[in-house]
């Protein structure tokens, strides 16, 4: 399967960057917490526009307080600029140091299977099990990853027509389905708490 053009943010420039740049996509996934998916995945384009690059080396080398200021500029990159700027720089440093500045090596170097890609993703700063599984599903469903066992390693996010995460967003209609499933999951969790 070939990689698809991504349509996550509603902003053509931001979506094009996500389509063209693996580190931008990885950064968008990192930012996807406590903000809308569209806002999170638009973050890498805001960073690129403000510092002139989204390359891991450039992000990692940026002066930390100045990078926080980049996050605070309106419209903000994230609602928690201090902590998320630090996480993005830590991710950039890891990709630069451990993966020769090439995020695609995380899922291609040595022809890894799905469980190994998941392990590599979980080793990244800011990527817990759920975030790693969602990103693995995104790679498999939309970026052409065909590592053996990726669907199983991604858990329920890897299922066909799951509509559970950003991995399933290919149109405004699929975005609406993902939103509905997230709202239903939140309601169920709230009801379970009593």
JSON list of C-alpha atoms in Angstrom, two decimals:
[
{"chain": "A", "resi": 1, "resn": "UNK", "atom": "CA", "xyz": [0.00, 0.00, 0.00]},
{"chain": "A", "resi": 2, "resn": "UNK", "atom": "CA", "xyz": [1.26, 3.47, -0.87]},
{"chain": "A", "resi": 3, "resn": "UNK", "atom": "CA", "xyz": [1.22, 6.29, 1.61]},
{"chain": "A", "resi": 4, "resn": "UNK", "atom": "CA", "xyz": [-1.94, 8.40, 1.45]},
{"chain": "A", "resi": 5, "resn": "UNK", "atom": "CA", "xyz": [-2.11, 12.16, 1.61]},
{"chain": "A", "resi": 6, "resn": "UNK", "atom": "CA", "xyz": [-3.12, 13.10, 5.12]},
{"chain": "A", "resi": 7, "resn": "UNK", "atom": "CA", "xyz": [-6.22, 15.20, 5.87]},
{"chain": "A", "resi": 8, "resn": "UNK", "atom": "CA", "xyz": [-6.21, 15.73, 9.62]},
{"chain": "A", "resi": 9, "resn": "UNK", "atom": "CA", "xyz": [-6.08, 19.46, 10.37]},
{"chain": "A", "resi": 10, "resn": "UNK", "atom": "CA", "xyz": [-8.33, 21.15, 7.82]},
{"chain": "A", "resi": 11, "resn": "UNK", "atom": "CA", "xyz": [-5.31, 23.34, 6.93]},
{"chain": "A", "resi": 12, "resn": "UNK", "atom": "CA", "xyz": [-3.79, 22.35, 3.55]},
{"chain": "A", "resi": 13, "resn": "UNK", "atom": "CA", "xyz": [-0.27, 23.56, 4.48]},
{"chain": "A", "resi": 14, "resn": "UNK", "atom": "CA", "xyz": [-0.30, 21.73, 7.81]},
{"chain": "A", "resi": 15, "resn": "UNK", "atom": "CA", "xyz": [-1.65, 18.53, 6.23]},
{"chain": "A", "resi": 16, "resn": "UNK", "atom": "CA", "xyz": [0.95, 18.70, 3.44]},
{"chain": "A", "resi": 17, "resn": "UNK", "atom": "CA", "xyz": [3.76, 18.98, 6.00]},
{"chain": "A", "resi": 18, "resn": "UNK", "atom": "CA", "xyz": [2.38, 15.94, 7.86]},
{"chain": "A", "resi": 19, "resn": "UNK", "atom": "CA", "xyz": [2.22, 14.03, 4.57]},
{"chain": "A", "resi": 20, "resn": "UNK", "atom": "CA", "xyz": [5.74, 14.99, 3.52]},
{"chain": "A", "resi": 21, "resn": "UNK", "atom": "CA", "xyz": [7.67, 14.95, 6.80]},
{"chain": "A", "resi": 22, "resn": "UNK", "atom": "CA", "xyz": [7.75, 11.95, 9.14]},
{"chain": "A", "resi": 23, "resn": "UNK", "atom": "CA", "xyz": [9.14, 13.94, 12.06]},
{"chain": "A", "resi": 24, "resn": "UNK", "atom": "CA", "xyz": [6.32, 16.49, 11.68]},
{"chain": "A", "resi": 25, "resn": "UNK", "atom": "CA", "xyz": [3.80, 13.63, 11.84]},
{"chain": "A", "resi": 26, "resn": "UNK", "atom": "CA", "xyz": [5.51, 12.15, 14.89]},
{"chain": "A", "resi": 27, "resn": "UNK", "atom": "CA", "xyz": [5.49, 15.60, 16.53]},
{"chain": "A", "resi": 28, "resn": "UNK", "atom": "CA", "xyz": [1.78, 16.03, 15.80]},
{"chain": "A", "resi": 29, "resn": "UNK", "atom": "CA", "xyz": [1.10, 12.71, 17.52]},
{"chain": "A", "resi": 30, "resn": "UNK", "atom": "CA", "xyz": [3.18, 13.81, 20.52]},
{"chain": "A", "resi": 31, "resn": "UNK", "atom": "CA", "xyz": [1.16, 17.05, 20.77]},
{"chain": "A", "resi": 32, "resn": "UNK", "atom": "CA", "xyz": [-2.16, 15.15, 20.59]},
{"chain": "A", "resi": 33, "resn": "UNK", "atom": "CA", "xyz": [-3.22, 15.41, 24.22]},
{"chain": "A", "resi": 34, "resn": "UNK", "atom": "CA", "xyz": [-5.57, 17.81, 25.96]},
{"chain": "A", "resi": 35, "resn": "UNK", "atom": "CA", "xyz": [-6.19, 19.69, 22.70]},
{"chain": "A", "resi": 36, "resn": "UNK", "atom": "CA", "xyz": [-8.22, 18.83, 19.61]},
{"chain": "A", "resi": 37, "resn": "UNK", "atom": "CA", "xyz": [-6.62, 16.50, 17.08]},
{"chain": "A", "resi": 38, "resn": "UNK", "atom": "CA", "xyz": [-6.73, 19.25, 14.47]},
{"chain": "A", "resi": 39, "resn": "UNK", "atom": "CA", "xyz": [-4.88, 21.65, 16.76]},
{"chain": "A", "resi": 40, "resn": "UNK", "atom": "CA", "xyz": [-2.28, 19.07, 17.78]},
{"chain": "A", "resi": 41, "resn": "UNK", "atom": "CA", "xyz": [-1.46, 18.04, 14.23]},
{"chain": "A", "resi": 42, "resn": "UNK", "atom": "CA", "xyz": [-1.38, 21.68, 13.04]},
{"chain": "A", "resi": 43, "resn": "UNK", "atom": "CA", "xyz": [1.37, 22.30, 15.61]},
{"chain": "A", "resi": 44, "resn": "UNK", "atom": "CA", "xyz": [4.31, 21.12, 13.47]},
{"chain": "A", "resi": 45, "resn": "UNK", "atom": "CA", "xyz": [3.43, 23.62, 10.70]},
{"chain": "A", "resi": 46, "resn": "UNK", "atom": "CA", "xyz": [3.27, 26.45, 13.29]},
{"chain": "A", "resi": 47, "resn": "UNK", "atom": "CA", "xyz": [6.72, 25.42, 14.55]},
{"chain": "A", "resi": 48, "resn": "UNK", "atom": "CA", "xyz": [8.13, 25.18, 11.01]},
{"chain": "A", "resi": 49, "resn": "UNK", "atom": "CA", "xyz": [6.71, 28.58, 10.06]},
{"chain": "A", "resi": 50, "resn": "UNK", "atom": "CA", "xyz": [8.10, 30.23, 13.21]},
{"chain": "A", "resi": 51, "resn": "UNK", "atom": "CA", "xyz": [11.62, 28.76, 13.36]},
{"chain": "A", "resi": 52, "resn": "UNK", "atom": "CA", "xyz": [12.09, 28.01, 9.67]},
{"chain": "A", "resi": 53, "resn": "UNK", "atom": "CA", "xyz": [12.40, 24.23, 10.03]},
{"chain": "A", "resi": 54, "resn": "UNK", "atom": "CA", "xyz": [10.84, 21.15, 11.60]},
{"chain": "A", "resi": 55, "resn": "UNK", "atom": "CA", "xyz": [14.04, 19.11, 11.16]},
{"chain": "A", "resi": 56, "resn": "UNK", "atom": "CA", "xyz": [14.97, 17.24, 14.35]},
{"chain": "A", "resi": 57, "resn": "UNK", "atom": "CA", "xyz": [18.44, 18.84, 14.42]},
{"chain": "A", "resi": 58, "resn": "UNK", "atom": "CA", "xyz": [17.00, 22.37, 14.22]},
{"chain": "A", "resi": 59, "resn": "UNK", "atom": "CA", "xyz": [14.33, 21.71, 16.85]},
{"chain": "A", "resi": 60, "resn": "UNK", "atom": "CA", "xyz": [16.76, 20.00, 19.23]},
{"chain": "A", "resi": 61, "resn": "UNK", "atom": "CA", "xyz": [19.32, 22.83, 18.92]},
{"chain": "A", "resi": 62, "resn": "UNK", "atom": "CA", "xyz": [16.83, 25.65, 19.48]},
{"chain": "A", "resi": 63, "resn": "UNK", "atom": "CA", "xyz": [17.35, 27.59, 22.70]},
{"chain": "A", "resi": 64, "resn": "UNK", "atom": "CA", "xyz": [14.83, 26.05, 25.16]},
{"chain": "A", "resi": 65, "resn": "UNK", "atom": "CA", "xyz": [13.24, 29.24, 26.51]},
{"chain": "A", "resi": 66, "resn": "UNK", "atom": "CA", "xyz": [13.01, 30.70, 23.01]},
{"chain": "A", "resi": 67, "resn": "UNK", "atom": "CA", "xyz": [11.32, 27.45, 21.93]},
{"chain": "A", "resi": 68, "resn": "UNK", "atom": "CA", "xyz": [8.74, 27.86, 24.72]},
{"chain": "A", "resi": 69, "resn": "UNK", "atom": "CA", "xyz": [8.14, 31.38, 23.39]},
{"chain": "A", "resi": 70, "resn": "UNK", "atom": "CA", "xyz": [7.55, 29.88, 19.92]},
{"chain": "A", "resi": 71, "resn": "UNK", "atom": "CA", "xyz": [4.86, 27.68, 21.50]},
{"chain": "A", "resi": 72, "resn": "UNK", "atom": "CA", "xyz": [3.25, 30.67, 23.23]},
{"chain": "A", "resi": 73, "resn": "UNK", "atom": "CA", "xyz": [2.97, 32.81, 20.08]},
{"chain": "A", "resi": 74, "resn": "UNK", "atom": "CA", "xyz": [-0.64, 33.18, 18.97]},
{"chain": "A", "resi": 75, "resn": "UNK", "atom": "CA", "xyz": [-2.16, 31.01, 17.78]},
{"chain": "A", "resi": 76, "resn": "UNK", "atom": "CA", "xyz": [-0.46, 28.85, 20.39]},
{"chain": "A", "resi": 77, "resn": "UNK", "atom": "CA", "xyz": [1.15, 25.56, 19.36]},
{"chain": "A", "resi": 78, "resn": "UNK", "atom": "CA", "xyz": [-0.31, 23.89, 22.48]},
{"chain": "A", "resi": 79, "resn": "UNK", "atom": "CA", "xyz": [-2.27, 24.95, 25.55]},
{"chain": "A", "resi": 80, "resn": "UNK", "atom": "CA", "xyz": [0.64, 23.79, 27.75]},
{"chain": "A", "resi": 81, "resn": "UNK", "atom": "CA", "xyz": [3.56, 25.54, 26.04]},
{"chain": "A", "resi": 82, "resn": "UNK", "atom": "CA", "xyz": [6.26, 24.92, 28.64]},
{"chain": "A", "resi": 83, "resn": "UNK", "atom": "CA", "xyz": [5.88, 21.20, 29.11]},
{"chain": "A", "resi": 84, "resn": "UNK", "atom": "CA", "xyz": [5.03, 20.42, 25.48]},
{"chain": "A", "resi": 85, "resn": "UNK", "atom": "CA", "xyz": [7.90, 22.50, 24.05]},
{"chain": "A", "resi": 86, "resn": "UNK", "atom": "CA", "xyz": [10.23, 20.49, 26.27]},
{"chain": "A", "resi": 87, "resn": "UNK", "atom": "CA", "xyz": [8.70, 17.21, 25.12]},
{"chain": "A", "resi": 88, "resn": "UNK", "atom": "CA", "xyz": [9.01, 18.16, 21.44]},
{"chain": "A", "resi": 89, "resn": "UNK", "atom": "CA", "xyz": [12.68, 19.07, 21.95]},
{"chain": "A", "resi": 90, "resn": "UNK", "atom": "CA", "xyz": [13.30, 15.78, 23.80]},
{"chain": "A", "resi": 91, "resn": "UNK", "atom": "CA", "xyz": [11.67, 13.89, 20.90]},
{"chain": "A", "resi": 92, "resn": "UNK", "atom": "CA", "xyz": [13.79, 15.83, 18.40]},
{"chain": "A", "resi": 93, "resn": "UNK", "atom": "CA", "xyz": [16.96, 15.04, 20.36]},
{"chain": "A", "resi": 94, "resn": "UNK", "atom": "CA", "xyz": [16.09, 11.34, 20.45]},
{"chain": "A", "resi": 95, "resn": "UNK", "atom": "CA", "xyz": [15.33, 11.17, 16.72]},
{"chain": "A", "resi": 96, "resn": "UNK", "atom": "CA", "xyz": [18.51, 13.11, 15.94]},
{"chain": "A", "resi": 97, "resn": "UNK", "atom": "CA", "xyz": [20.73, 11.06, 18.26]},
{"chain": "A", "resi": 98, "resn": "UNK", "atom": "CA", "xyz": [19.23, 7.54, 18.01]},
{"chain": "A", "resi": 99, "resn": "UNK", "atom": "CA", "xyz": [17.82, 7.61, 14.46]},
{"chain": "A", "resi": 100, "resn": "UNK", "atom": "CA", "xyz": [20.29, 9.80, 12.55]},
{"chain": "A", "resi": 101, "resn": "UNK", "atom": "CA", "xyz": [17.72, 12.59, 12.34]},
{"chain": "A", "resi": 102, "resn": "UNK", "atom": "CA", "xyz": [15.41, 10.43, 10.21]},
{"chain": "A", "resi": 103, "resn": "UNK", "atom": "CA", "xyz": [12.13, 9.54, 11.93]},
{"chain": "A", "resi": 104, "resn": "UNK", "atom": "CA", "xyz": [11.23, 6.99, 9.22]},
{"chain": "A", "resi": 105, "resn": "UNK", "atom": "CA", "xyz": [14.10, 4.79, 10.44]},
{"chain": "A", "resi": 106, "resn": "UNK", "atom": "CA", "xyz": [12.04, 4.11, 13.59]},
{"chain": "A", "resi": 107, "resn": "UNK", "atom": "CA", "xyz": [9.68, 1.97, 11.51]},
{"chain": "A", "resi": 108, "resn": "UNK", "atom": "CA", "xyz": [11.96, 0.94, 8.61]},
{"chain": "A", "resi": 109, "resn": "UNK", "atom": "CA", "xyz": [15.51, 0.28, 9.87]},
{"chain": "A", "resi": 110, "resn": "UNK", "atom": "CA", "xyz": [16.23, -3.44, 9.87]},
{"chain": "A", "resi": 111, "resn": "UNK", "atom": "CA", "xyz": [12.79, -4.25, 8.41]},
{"chain": "A", "resi": 112, "resn": "UNK", "atom": "CA", "xyz": [11.08, -4.54, 11.84]},
{"chain": "A", "resi": 113, "resn": "UNK", "atom": "CA", "xyz": [7.81, -6.35, 12.48]},
{"chain": "A", "resi": 114, "resn": "UNK", "atom": "CA", "xyz": [4.80, -4.64, 14.06]},
{"chain": "A", "resi": 115, "resn": "UNK", "atom": "CA", "xyz": [5.66, -5.51, 17.68]},
{"chain": "A", "resi": 116, "resn": "UNK", "atom": "CA", "xyz": [9.21, -4.15, 17.19]},
{"chain": "A", "resi": 117, "resn": "UNK", "atom": "CA", "xyz": [7.90, -0.89, 15.67]},
{"chain": "A", "resi": 118, "resn": "UNK", "atom": "CA", "xyz": [5.57, -0.58, 18.66]},
{"chain": "A", "resi": 119, "resn": "UNK", "atom": "CA", "xyz": [8.49, -1.16, 21.05]},
{"chain": "A", "resi": 120, "resn": "UNK", "atom": "CA", "xyz": [10.56, 1.51, 19.26]},
{"chain": "A", "resi": 121, "resn": "UNK", "atom": "CA", "xyz": [7.68, 4.00, 19.39]},
{"chain": "A", "resi": 122, "resn": "UNK", "atom": "CA", "xyz": [7.11, 3.36, 23.10]},
{"chain": "A", "resi": 123, "resn": "UNK", "atom": "CA", "xyz": [10.80, 4.08, 23.73]},
{"chain": "A", "resi": 124, "resn": "UNK", "atom": "CA", "xyz": [10.34, 7.65, 22.42]},
{"chain": "A", "resi": 125, "resn": "UNK", "atom": "CA", "xyz": [9.89, 10.52, 24.90]},
{"chain": "A", "resi": 126, "resn": "UNK", "atom": "CA", "xyz": [6.20, 11.25, 25.44]},
{"chain": "A", "resi": 127, "resn": "UNK", "atom": "CA", "xyz": [4.95, 8.05, 23.79]},
{"chain": "A", "resi": 128, "resn": "UNK", "atom": "CA", "xyz": [3.11, 5.74, 26.14]},
{"chain": "A", "resi": 129, "resn": "UNK", "atom": "CA", "xyz": [1.48, 2.49, 25.07]},
{"chain": "A", "resi": 130, "resn": "UNK", "atom": "CA", "xyz": [-1.76, 4.03, 23.78]},
{"chain": "A", "resi": 131, "resn": "UNK", "atom": "CA", "xyz": [-0.07, 6.83, 21.81]},
{"chain": "A", "resi": 132, "resn": "UNK", "atom": "CA", "xyz": [2.39, 4.35, 20.32]},
{"chain": "A", "resi": 133, "resn": "UNK", "atom": "CA", "xyz": [-0.44, 2.01, 19.27]},
{"chain": "A", "resi": 134, "resn": "UNK", "atom": "CA", "xyz": [-2.39, 4.87, 17.67]},
{"chain": "A", "resi": 135, "resn": "UNK", "atom": "CA", "xyz": [0.70, 6.03, 15.76]},
{"chain": "A", "resi": 136, "resn": "UNK", "atom": "CA", "xyz": [1.44, 2.47, 14.64]},
{"chain": "A", "resi": 137, "resn": "UNK", "atom": "CA", "xyz": [-2.14, 2.23, 13.34]},
{"chain": "A", "resi": 138, "resn": "UNK", "atom": "CA", "xyz": [-1.71, 5.56, 11.54]},
{"chain": "A", "resi": 139, "resn": "UNK", "atom": "CA", "xyz": [1.46, 4.26, 9.88]},
{"chain": "A", "resi": 140, "resn": "UNK", "atom": "CA", "xyz": [-0.26, 1.05, 8.83]},
{"chain": "A", "resi": 141, "resn": "UNK", "atom": "CA", "xyz": [-3.56, 2.55, 7.70]},
{"chain": "A", "resi": 142, "resn": "UNK", "atom": "CA", "xyz": [-2.34, 5.71, 5.97]},
{"chain": "A", "resi": 143, "resn": "UNK", "atom": "CA", "xyz": [1.44, 5.74, 5.54]},
{"chain": "A", "resi": 144, "resn": "UNK", "atom": "CA", "xyz": [2.05, 2.46, 3.76]},
{"chain": "A", "resi": 145, "resn": "UNK", "atom": "CA", "xyz": [3.65, 0.53, 6.63]},
{"chain": "A", "resi": 146, "resn": "UNK", "atom": "CA", "xyz": [3.24, -3.19, 5.99]},
{"chain": "A", "resi": 147, "resn": "UNK", "atom": "CA", "xyz": [5.34, -4.60, 8.82]},
{"chain": "A", "resi": 148, "resn": "UNK", "atom": "CA", "xyz": [4.10, -8.10, 9.68]},
{"chain": "A", "resi": 149, "resn": "UNK", "atom": "CA", "xyz": [1.77, -8.05, 12.69]},
{"chain": "A", "resi": 150, "resn": "UNK", "atom": "CA", "xyz": [1.28, -4.28, 12.82]},
{"chain": "A", "resi": 151, "resn": "UNK", "atom": "CA", "xyz": [-2.53, -4.57, 13.12]},
{"chain": "A", "resi": 152, "resn": "UNK", "atom": "CA", "xyz": [-2.27, -6.96, 16.06]},
{"chain": "A", "resi": 153, "resn": "UNK", "atom": "CA", "xyz": [0.42, -4.84, 17.72]},
{"chain": "A", "resi": 154, "resn": "UNK", "atom": "CA", "xyz": [-1.77, -1.73, 17.35]},
{"chain": "A", "resi": 155, "resn": "UNK", "atom": "CA", "xyz": [-4.60, -3.50, 19.19]},
{"chain": "A", "resi": 156, "resn": "UNK", "atom": "CA", "xyz": [-8.14, -2.23, 18.55]},
{"chain": "A", "resi": 157, "resn": "UNK", "atom": "CA", "xyz": [-6.69, 0.88, 16.82]},
{"chain": "A", "resi": 158, "resn": "UNK", "atom": "CA", "xyz": [-5.46, -1.42, 14.04]},
{"chain": "A", "resi": 159, "resn": "UNK", "atom": "CA", "xyz": [-8.91, -2.81, 13.24]},
{"chain": "A", "resi": 160, "resn": "UNK", "atom": "CA", "xyz": [-10.45, -1.99, 9.86]},
{"chain": "A", "resi": 161, "resn": "UNK", "atom": "CA", "xyz": [-13.09, 0.77, 10.10]},
{"chain": "A", "resi": 162, "resn": "UNK", "atom": "CA", "xyz": [-12.45, 1.20, 13.83]},
{"chain": "A", "resi": 163, "resn": "UNK", "atom": "CA", "xyz": [-12.95, 5.01, 13.81]},
{"chain": "A", "resi": 164, "resn": "UNK", "atom": "CA", "xyz": [-11.22, 5.28, 17.18]},
{"chain": "A", "resi": 165, "resn": "UNK", "atom": "CA", "xyz": [-8.33, 7.65, 16.52]},
{"chain": "A", "resi": 166, "resn": "UNK", "atom": "CA", "xyz": [-6.46, 9.92, 14.14]},
{"chain": "A", "resi": 167, "resn": "UNK", "atom": "CA", "xyz": [-5.39, 6.75, 12.30]},
{"chain": "A", "resi": 168, "resn": "UNK", "atom": "CA", "xyz": [-8.92, 6.54, 10.87]},
{"chain": "A", "resi": 169, "resn": "UNK", "atom": "CA", "xyz": [-9.35, 10.16, 9.73]},
{"chain": "A", "resi": 170, "resn": "UNK", "atom": "CA", "xyz": [-9.35, 10.42, 5.96]},
{"chain": "A", "resi": 171, "resn": "UNK", "atom": "CA", "xyz": [-12.29, 12.80, 5.43]},
{"chain": "A", "resi": 172, "resn": "UNK", "atom": "CA", "xyz": [-14.68, 15.12, 7.30]},
{"chain": "A", "resi": 173, "resn": "UNK", "atom": "CA", "xyz": [-17.08, 12.17, 7.61]},
{"chain": "A", "resi": 174, "resn": "UNK", "atom": "CA", "xyz": [-14.48, 9.89, 9.21]},
{"chain": "A", "resi": 175, "resn": "UNK", "atom": "CA", "xyz": [-13.48, 12.74, 11.55]},
{"chain": "A", "resi": 176, "resn": "UNK", "atom": "CA", "xyz": [-17.10, 12.97, 12.70]},
{"chain": "A", "resi": 177, "resn": "UNK", "atom": "CA", "xyz": [-17.16, 9.18, 13.32]},
{"chain": "A", "resi": 178, "resn": "UNK", "atom": "CA", "xyz": [-13.93, 9.34, 15.35]},
{"chain": "A", "resi": 179, "resn": "UNK", "atom": "CA", "xyz": [-15.32, 12.25, 17.41]},
{"chain": "A", "resi": 180, "resn": "UNK", "atom": "CA", "xyz": [-18.52, 10.30, 18.09]},
{"chain": "A", "resi": 181, "resn": "UNK", "atom": "CA", "xyz": [-16.61, 7.19, 19.21]},
{"chain": "A", "resi": 182, "resn": "UNK", "atom": "CA", "xyz": [-14.39, 9.29, 21.51]},
{"chain": "A", "resi": 183, "resn": "UNK", "atom": "CA", "xyz": [-17.44, 11.00, 23.05]},
{"chain": "A", "resi": 184, "resn": "UNK", "atom": "CA", "xyz": [-19.11, 7.62, 23.56]},
{"chain": "A", "resi": 185, "resn": "UNK", "atom": "CA", "xyz": [-15.98, 6.24, 25.23]},
{"chain": "A", "resi": 186, "resn": "UNK", "atom": "CA", "xyz": [-15.79, 9.27, 27.55]},
{"chain": "A", "resi": 187, "resn": "UNK", "atom": "CA", "xyz": [-19.48, 8.90, 28.45]},
{"chain": "A", "resi": 188, "resn": "UNK", "atom": "CA", "xyz": [-19.02, 5.18, 29.16]},
{"chain": "A", "resi": 189, "resn": "UNK", "atom": "CA", "xyz": [-15.99, 5.88, 31.37]},
{"chain": "A", "resi": 190, "resn": "UNK", "atom": "CA", "xyz": [-17.89, 8.57, 33.24]},
{"chain": "A", "resi": 191, "resn": "UNK", "atom": "CA", "xyz": [-20.89, 6.26, 33.73]},
{"chain": "A", "resi": 192, "resn": "UNK", "atom": "CA", "xyz": [-18.60, 3.47, 34.99]},
{"chain": "A", "resi": 193, "resn": "UNK", "atom": "CA", "xyz": [-17.24, 5.81, 37.67]},
{"chain": "A", "resi": 194, "resn": "UNK", "atom": "CA", "xyz": [-20.78, 6.46, 38.84]}
]
